[in-house]
Amino acid sequence: MGELGPADTNGILSLPWICPERTSAGLGWDRVYLSKQRERPYRAEFGPARTHQLILHLAGPVTVRRGVGSPAERSRRIPAGGLFLQPSHQELSVELGGELDTLHVYLPDSAVQEAAGSDAPVRLADELGSVDPLLEQLVLALDSVVREWEPGARAYADQLGALVAAQLARQHRAGRSAPAATRPAEALTDRQFTQVRELMDARLAEPLGLVELAAAAGLSVSRFARRFKARTGLPPHRYLLRLRVEQAGLLLRTGTEPIADIAVRCGFSHQEHLTRVLRAHLGTTPAALRRDG
């Protein structure tokens, strides 16, 4: 079997407005294909594919309908972390109700059958809005391998793909009670988010913990973390890191301040720390950002 790619999928990634931010194309993966992209609202029908399709919602909540126009039509408002599972060799009619950042993972049925390790074929369920924390972390780990690819990571990627297949075979087979769909988490109010964002902006150069951020919103740490992610689609620490990266990029492109000073000003330990983060998140370096303007 050759490398998996878009030709092995059901066609969602071929919609004209989808421009993947990154994919596993060209990495030689023959047991799994991954794509990260932003999707627009749409309604469409897709033919069957030889791969199982697993979609992880990276933001939300957003309303999704499947089986549109059929007696089996279902609709669910899916929060960040929710999953959409489309088994192989089945047609799909779906409607996405809003813009959404997603990770798509495609696996051939042979990988799932091999992971199941049984004589009887395993059929996967068609799921809408299920939650599986282990599967979510495996998909995020696969994405991190693509984002920070190096040839020595091939074995690790193969292992992650095998674990995804095993979890699907074990917990997401047809006829089994699907993982429970969760009620969308309550999000921060506009006022709470403004207070937290102002604190982040003011303390960009300083260590800033969850206790202080939660206090700004008037919430416990656990409630704050859930409601912040429901509002932004990101955990607080990742959102704060994104702000620091954006501010560092702005200062590098528009100013002449030494790179080491910009690193400290934006909350990084030193210039090397800033360099590592920019390379991981933007695929570039401070010097290159400054040079390119």
Tab-separated table of C-alpha atoms in Angstrom:
chain	number	residue	atom	x	y	z
A	1	MET	CA	0.000	0.000	0.000
A	2	GLY	CA	1.356	3.450	-0.928
A	3	GLU	CA	1.183	6.659	1.043
A	4	LEU	CA	-2.313	7.713	2.085
A	5	GLY	CA	-3.482	11.045	0.728
A	6	PRO	CA	-6.531	13.100	-0.302
A	7	ALA	CA	-7.448	10.556	-3.003
A	8	ASP	CA	-8.161	8.051	-0.223
A	9	THR	CA	-10.633	10.366	1.547
A	10	ASN	CA	-14.323	11.064	0.953
A	11	GLY	CA	-13.715	14.512	-0.537
A	12	ILE	CA	-14.373	17.023	2.247
A	13	LEU	CA	-10.770	18.214	1.975
A	14	SER	CA	-11.313	18.831	-1.746
A	15	LEU	CA	-13.934	21.530	-1.149
A	16	PRO	CA	-12.628	24.611	-2.991
A	17	TRP	CA	-12.377	26.889	0.060
A	18	ILE	CA	-10.403	24.436	2.212
A	19	CYS	CA	-6.673	25.153	2.205
A	20	PRO	CA	-5.017	22.825	4.723
A	21	GLU	CA	-2.564	24.498	7.066
A	22	ARG	CA	-0.538	21.285	7.201
A	23	THR	CA	-0.906	17.637	6.225
A	24	SER	CA	1.055	14.403	6.418
A	25	ALA	CA	1.423	14.365	2.603
A	26	GLY	CA	4.978	13.594	1.565
A	27	LEU	CA	5.941	11.977	4.864
A	28	GLY	CA	5.440	8.428	3.572
A	29	TRP	CA	2.660	7.483	6.006
A	30	ASP	CA	0.791	4.495	4.597
A	31	ARG	CA	-1.453	3.722	7.585
A	32	VAL	CA	-2.816	7.145	8.477
A	33	TYR	CA	-3.367	10.552	6.851
A	34	LEU	CA	-3.754	13.794	8.822
A	35	SER	CA	-4.838	17.264	7.786
A	36	LYS	CA	-5.280	20.491	9.799
A	37	GLN	CA	-7.540	23.187	8.311
A	38	ARG	CA	-10.227	25.798	8.853
A	39	GLU	CA	-13.651	24.909	7.443
A	40	ARG	CA	-16.485	27.202	6.369
A	41	PRO	CA	-20.196	26.472	6.741
A	42	TYR	CA	-21.398	24.117	4.010
A	43	ARG	CA	-23.913	21.426	3.133
A	44	ALA	CA	-22.833	18.604	0.841
A	45	GLU	CA	-22.997	14.912	0.041
A	46	PHE	CA	-19.920	12.725	-0.300
A	47	GLY	CA	-19.403	9.268	-1.701
A	48	PRO	CA	-17.944	6.377	0.249
A	49	ALA	CA	-14.202	6.196	0.866
A	50	ARG	CA	-11.942	3.260	1.662
A	51	THR	CA	-10.760	5.049	4.807
A	52	HIS	CA	-12.460	5.762	8.092
A	53	GLN	CA	-12.726	9.496	8.762
A	54	LEU	CA	-12.229	10.927	12.253
A	55	ILE	CA	-12.680	14.681	12.777
A	56	LEU	CA	-11.593	16.441	15.966
A	57	HIS	CA	-13.202	19.834	16.569
A	58	LEU	CA	-10.552	22.286	17.765
A	59	ALA	CA	-13.079	25.045	18.467
A	60	GLY	CA	-16.759	25.371	19.118
A	61	PRO	CA	-19.486	24.899	19.900
A	62	VAL	CA	-20.792	24.591	16.340
A	63	THR	CA	-23.913	22.853	15.022
A	64	VAL	CA	-23.415	19.840	12.743
A	65	ARG	CA	-26.105	17.776	11.018
A	66	ARG	CA	-25.526	14.411	9.391
A	67	GLY	CA	-27.875	12.279	7.325
A	68	VAL	CA	-29.371	15.553	6.058
A	69	GLY	CA	-32.787	15.012	4.489
A	70	SER	CA	-33.019	11.358	5.511
A	71	PRO	CA	-35.129	9.670	8.221
A	72	ALA	CA	-31.887	9.181	10.163
A	73	GLU	CA	-31.025	12.906	10.223
A	74	ARG	CA	-29.303	14.004	13.438
A	75	SER	CA	-28.179	17.394	14.655
A	76	ARG	CA	-25.870	18.283	17.516
A	77	ARG	CA	-24.087	21.350	18.808
A	78	ILE	CA	-20.541	20.073	19.228
A	79	PRO	CA	-18.053	21.740	21.604
A	80	ALA	CA	-14.296	21.912	21.211
A	81	GLY	CA	-12.930	18.401	21.724
A	82	GLY	CA	-15.977	16.771	20.153
A	83	LEU	CA	-15.509	14.014	17.578
A	84	PHE	CA	-17.157	13.164	14.258
A	85	LEU	CA	-16.656	9.614	13.009
A	86	GLN	CA	-17.559	8.455	9.500
A	87	PRO	CA	-16.962	4.739	8.791
A	88	SER	CA	-15.376	3.655	5.540
A	89	HIS	CA	-17.451	2.535	2.541
A	90	GLN	CA	-20.478	4.642	3.543
A	91	GLU	CA	-21.991	7.693	1.879
A	92	LEU	CA	-22.144	10.908	3.892
A	93	SER	CA	-24.609	13.800	3.861
A	94	VAL	CA	-23.535	16.552	6.240
A	95	GLU	CA	-24.097	20.195	7.093
A	96	LEU	CA	-21.615	22.340	9.034
A	97	GLY	CA	-23.289	25.331	10.682
A	98	GLY	CA	-20.289	27.608	11.287
A	99	GLU	CA	-16.602	28.203	10.732
A	100	LEU	CA	-14.453	25.637	12.462
A	101	ASP	CA	-10.822	24.613	12.938
A	102	THR	CA	-10.505	20.840	12.582
A	103	LEU	CA	-8.050	17.993	12.527
A	104	HIS	CA	-8.980	15.181	10.116
A	105	VAL	CA	-7.497	11.713	10.532
A	106	TYR	CA	-8.067	8.981	7.942
A	107	LEU	CA	-7.236	5.302	8.468
A	108	PRO	CA	-7.723	2.341	6.121
A	109	ASP	CA	-10.152	-0.297	7.335
A	110	SER	CA	-7.306	-2.828	7.308
A	111	ALA	CA	-5.591	-0.915	10.128
A	112	VAL	CA	-8.719	-1.081	12.290
A	113	GLN	CA	-9.282	-4.786	11.594
A	114	GLU	CA	-5.647	-5.550	12.417
A	115	ALA	CA	-5.901	-3.572	15.662
A	116	ALA	CA	-9.098	-5.423	16.627
A	117	GLY	CA	-7.279	-8.754	16.447
A	118	SER	CA	-10.448	-10.820	15.999
A	119	ASP	CA	-11.720	-13.188	13.340
A	120	ALA	CA	-15.051	-11.374	12.969
A	121	PRO	CA	-14.887	-8.062	11.072
A	122	VAL	CA	-15.288	-4.926	13.187
A	123	ARG	CA	-17.714	-2.247	11.997
A	124	LEU	CA	-17.256	1.279	13.305
A	125	ALA	CA	-20.179	3.459	14.363
A	126	ASP	CA	-21.124	6.741	12.736
A	127	GLU	CA	-20.770	9.218	15.601
A	128	LEU	CA	-21.692	12.858	16.015
A	129	GLY	CA	-20.300	14.825	18.940
A	130	SER	CA	-18.894	11.931	20.955
A	131	VAL	CA	-16.101	12.612	23.428
A	132	ASP	CA	-13.054	10.406	23.907
A	133	PRO	CA	-10.195	12.122	25.803
A	134	LEU	CA	-7.668	9.426	24.857
A	135	LEU	CA	-8.531	9.601	21.161
A	136	GLU	CA	-8.372	13.400	21.307
A	137	GLN	CA	-4.850	13.309	22.775
A	138	LEU	CA	-3.690	10.755	20.203
A	139	VAL	CA	-4.931	12.931	17.339
A	140	LEU	CA	-3.266	16.018	18.837
A	141	ALA	CA	-0.041	14.037	19.206
A	142	LEU	CA	-0.192	13.010	15.539
A	143	ASP	CA	-0.640	16.639	14.582
A	144	SER	CA	2.383	17.644	16.653
A	145	VAL	CA	4.458	15.068	14.762
A	146	VAL	CA	3.419	16.660	11.452
A	147	ARG	CA	4.020	20.179	12.783
A	148	GLU	CA	7.511	19.357	14.069
A	149	TRP	CA	8.413	16.642	11.562
A	150	GLU	CA	11.796	14.993	11.525
A	151	PRO	CA	12.626	11.692	9.790
A	152	GLY	CA	13.331	9.908	13.074
A	153	ALA	CA	9.704	10.431	14.136
A	154	ARG	CA	8.329	7.946	11.583
A	155	ALA	CA	8.247	5.059	14.074
A	156	TYR	CA	6.486	7.256	16.636
A	157	ALA	CA	3.894	8.295	14.046
A	158	ASP	CA	3.267	4.649	13.142
A	159	GLN	CA	2.728	3.826	16.811
A	160	LEU	CA	0.292	6.708	17.246
A	161	GLY	CA	-1.652	5.604	14.172
A	162	ALA	CA	-1.851	2.061	15.520
A	163	LEU	CA	-3.124	3.375	18.864
A	164	VAL	CA	-5.810	5.451	17.121
A	165	ALA	CA	-6.928	2.354	15.204
A	166	ALA	CA	-6.964	0.274	18.398
A	167	GLN	CA	-9.037	2.841	20.284
A	168	LEU	CA	-11.522	3.045	17.434
A	169	ALA	CA	-11.830	-0.743	17.297
A	170	ARG	CA	-12.218	-1.001	21.068
A	171	GLN	CA	-14.483	1.918	21.927
A	172	HIS	CA	-16.199	3.053	18.727
A	173	ARG	CA	-17.552	-0.081	17.069
A	174	ALA	CA	-21.127	-0.249	15.805
A	175	GLY	CA	-23.593	-1.691	18.299
A	176	ARG	CA	-21.606	-0.495	21.276
A	177	SER	CA	-22.892	2.403	23.350
A	178	ALA	CA	-21.069	5.396	21.914
A	179	PRO	CA	-19.056	7.652	24.225
A	180	ALA	CA	-21.457	10.159	25.661
A	181	ALA	CA	-21.932	13.466	23.922
A	182	THR	CA	-21.412	16.274	26.363
A	183	ARG	CA	-23.549	19.325	26.857
A	184	PRO	CA	-21.634	22.314	25.480
A	185	ALA	CA	-19.580	23.880	28.250
A	186	GLU	CA	-20.711	27.289	29.464
A	187	ALA	CA	-18.353	29.922	28.114
A	188	LEU	CA	-16.889	33.047	29.691
A	189	THR	CA	-19.123	36.084	29.369
A	190	ASP	CA	-17.945	39.079	27.346
A	191	ARG	CA	-17.142	40.909	30.563
A	192	GLN	CA	-15.187	37.998	32.036
A	193	PHE	CA	-13.226	37.457	28.833
A	194	THR	CA	-12.387	41.170	28.589
A	195	GLN	CA	-11.053	41.169	32.150
A	196	VAL	CA	-8.919	38.097	31.516
A	197	ARG	CA	-7.630	39.382	28.175
A	198	GLU	CA	-6.683	42.739	29.734
A	199	LEU	CA	-4.731	40.912	32.448
A	200	MET	CA	-2.932	38.790	29.849
A	201	ASP	CA	-2.009	41.868	27.822
A	202	ALA	CA	-0.782	43.726	30.897
A	203	ARG	CA	1.274	40.796	32.184
A	204	LEU	CA	2.553	39.463	28.865
A	205	ALA	CA	6.168	39.613	30.035
A	206	GLU	CA	5.514	37.958	33.405
A	207	PRO	CA	4.650	34.471	34.615
A	208	LEU	CA	0.879	34.252	34.838
A	209	GLY	CA	-0.843	31.297	36.461
A	210	LEU	CA	-4.329	29.880	36.288
A	211	VAL	CA	-5.157	31.098	39.806
A	212	GLU	CA	-4.645	34.736	38.804
A	213	LEU	CA	-6.508	34.351	35.531
A	214	ALA	CA	-9.416	32.600	37.231
A	215	ALA	CA	-9.552	35.325	39.887
A	216	ALA	CA	-9.854	37.974	37.172
A	217	ALA	CA	-12.957	36.150	35.893
A	218	GLY	CA	-14.318	35.555	39.408
A	219	LEU	CA	-14.279	31.773	38.964
A	220	SER	CA	-12.637	28.711	40.443
A	221	VAL	CA	-9.665	27.380	38.509
A	222	SER	CA	-11.530	24.340	37.178
A	223	ARG	CA	-14.576	26.336	36.049
A	224	PHE	CA	-12.395	29.010	34.531
A	225	ALA	CA	-10.353	26.509	32.497
A	226	ARG	CA	-13.503	24.883	31.067
A	227	ARG	CA	-15.260	28.154	30.297
A	228	PHE	CA	-12.149	29.742	28.801
A	229	LYS	CA	-11.700	26.834	26.378
A	230	ALA	CA	-15.409	26.952	25.505
A	231	ARG	CA	-14.995	30.651	24.669
A	232	THR	CA	-11.718	30.516	22.725
A	233	GLY	CA	-11.246	26.887	21.702
A	234	LEU	CA	-7.870	26.851	23.474
A	235	PRO	CA	-6.669	26.145	27.025
A	236	PRO	CA	-5.544	29.358	28.795
A	237	HIS	CA	-1.820	28.563	28.597
A	238	ARG	CA	-1.968	27.934	24.842
A	239	TYR	CA	-3.975	31.114	24.259
A	240	LEU	CA	-1.457	33.118	26.291
A	241	LEU	CA	1.410	31.609	24.321
A	242	ARG	CA	-0.335	32.572	21.081
A	243	LEU	CA	-0.624	36.176	22.298
A	244	ARG	CA	3.079	36.207	23.138
A	245	VAL	CA	3.984	34.803	19.723
A	246	GLU	CA	1.785	37.370	17.963
A	247	GLN	CA	3.250	40.279	19.929
A	248	ALA	CA	6.817	39.094	19.354
A	249	GLY	CA	6.134	38.772	15.638
A	250	LEU	CA	4.690	42.300	15.500
A	251	LEU	CA	7.696	43.808	17.295
A	252	LEU	CA	10.155	41.896	15.128
A	253	ARG	CA	8.498	42.986	11.880
A	254	THR	CA	7.977	46.647	12.766
A	255	GLY	CA	10.772	47.615	15.161
A	256	THR	CA	14.512	47.608	15.668
A	257	GLU	CA	14.674	46.533	19.316
A	258	PRO	CA	17.230	43.752	19.921
A	259	ILE	CA	15.759	40.276	19.575
A	260	ALA	CA	16.860	39.307	23.091
A	261	ASP	CA	14.964	42.294	24.526
A	262	ILE	CA	11.835	41.441	22.536
A	263	ALA	CA	11.986	37.864	23.824
A	264	VAL	CA	11.966	38.997	27.466
A	265	ARG	CA	9.372	41.693	26.782
A	266	CYS	CA	7.001	39.066	25.389
A	267	GLY	CA	7.363	36.583	28.227
A	268	PHE	CA	10.091	34.273	26.899
A	269	SER	CA	13.032	33.252	29.058
A	270	HIS	CA	15.657	34.311	26.509
A	271	GLN	CA	16.274	34.651	22.793
A	272	GLU	CA	16.813	30.908	22.291
A	273	HIS	CA	13.453	30.208	23.944
A	274	LEU	CA	11.730	32.619	21.554
A	275	THR	CA	13.517	31.012	18.609
A	276	ARG	CA	12.346	27.508	19.574
A	277	VAL	CA	8.734	28.635	19.977
A	278	LEU	CA	8.622	30.576	16.703
A	279	ARG	CA	10.144	27.670	14.821
A	280	ALA	CA	7.557	25.276	16.322
A	281	HIS	CA	4.538	27.523	15.797
A	282	LEU	CA	5.378	29.550	12.695
A	283	GLY	CA	8.117	27.510	11.057
A	284	THR	CA	10.488	30.473	11.098
A	285	THR	CA	13.001	32.312	13.303
A	286	PRO	CA	13.116	35.801	14.835
A	287	ALA	CA	15.859	36.867	12.431
A	288	ALA	CA	13.875	35.663	9.425
A	289	LEU	CA	10.721	37.472	10.598
A	290	ARG	CA	12.681	40.685	10.993
A	291	ARG	CA	14.376	40.299	7.638
A	292	ASP	CA	11.121	39.585	5.789
A	293	GLY	CA	9.350	42.466	7.473
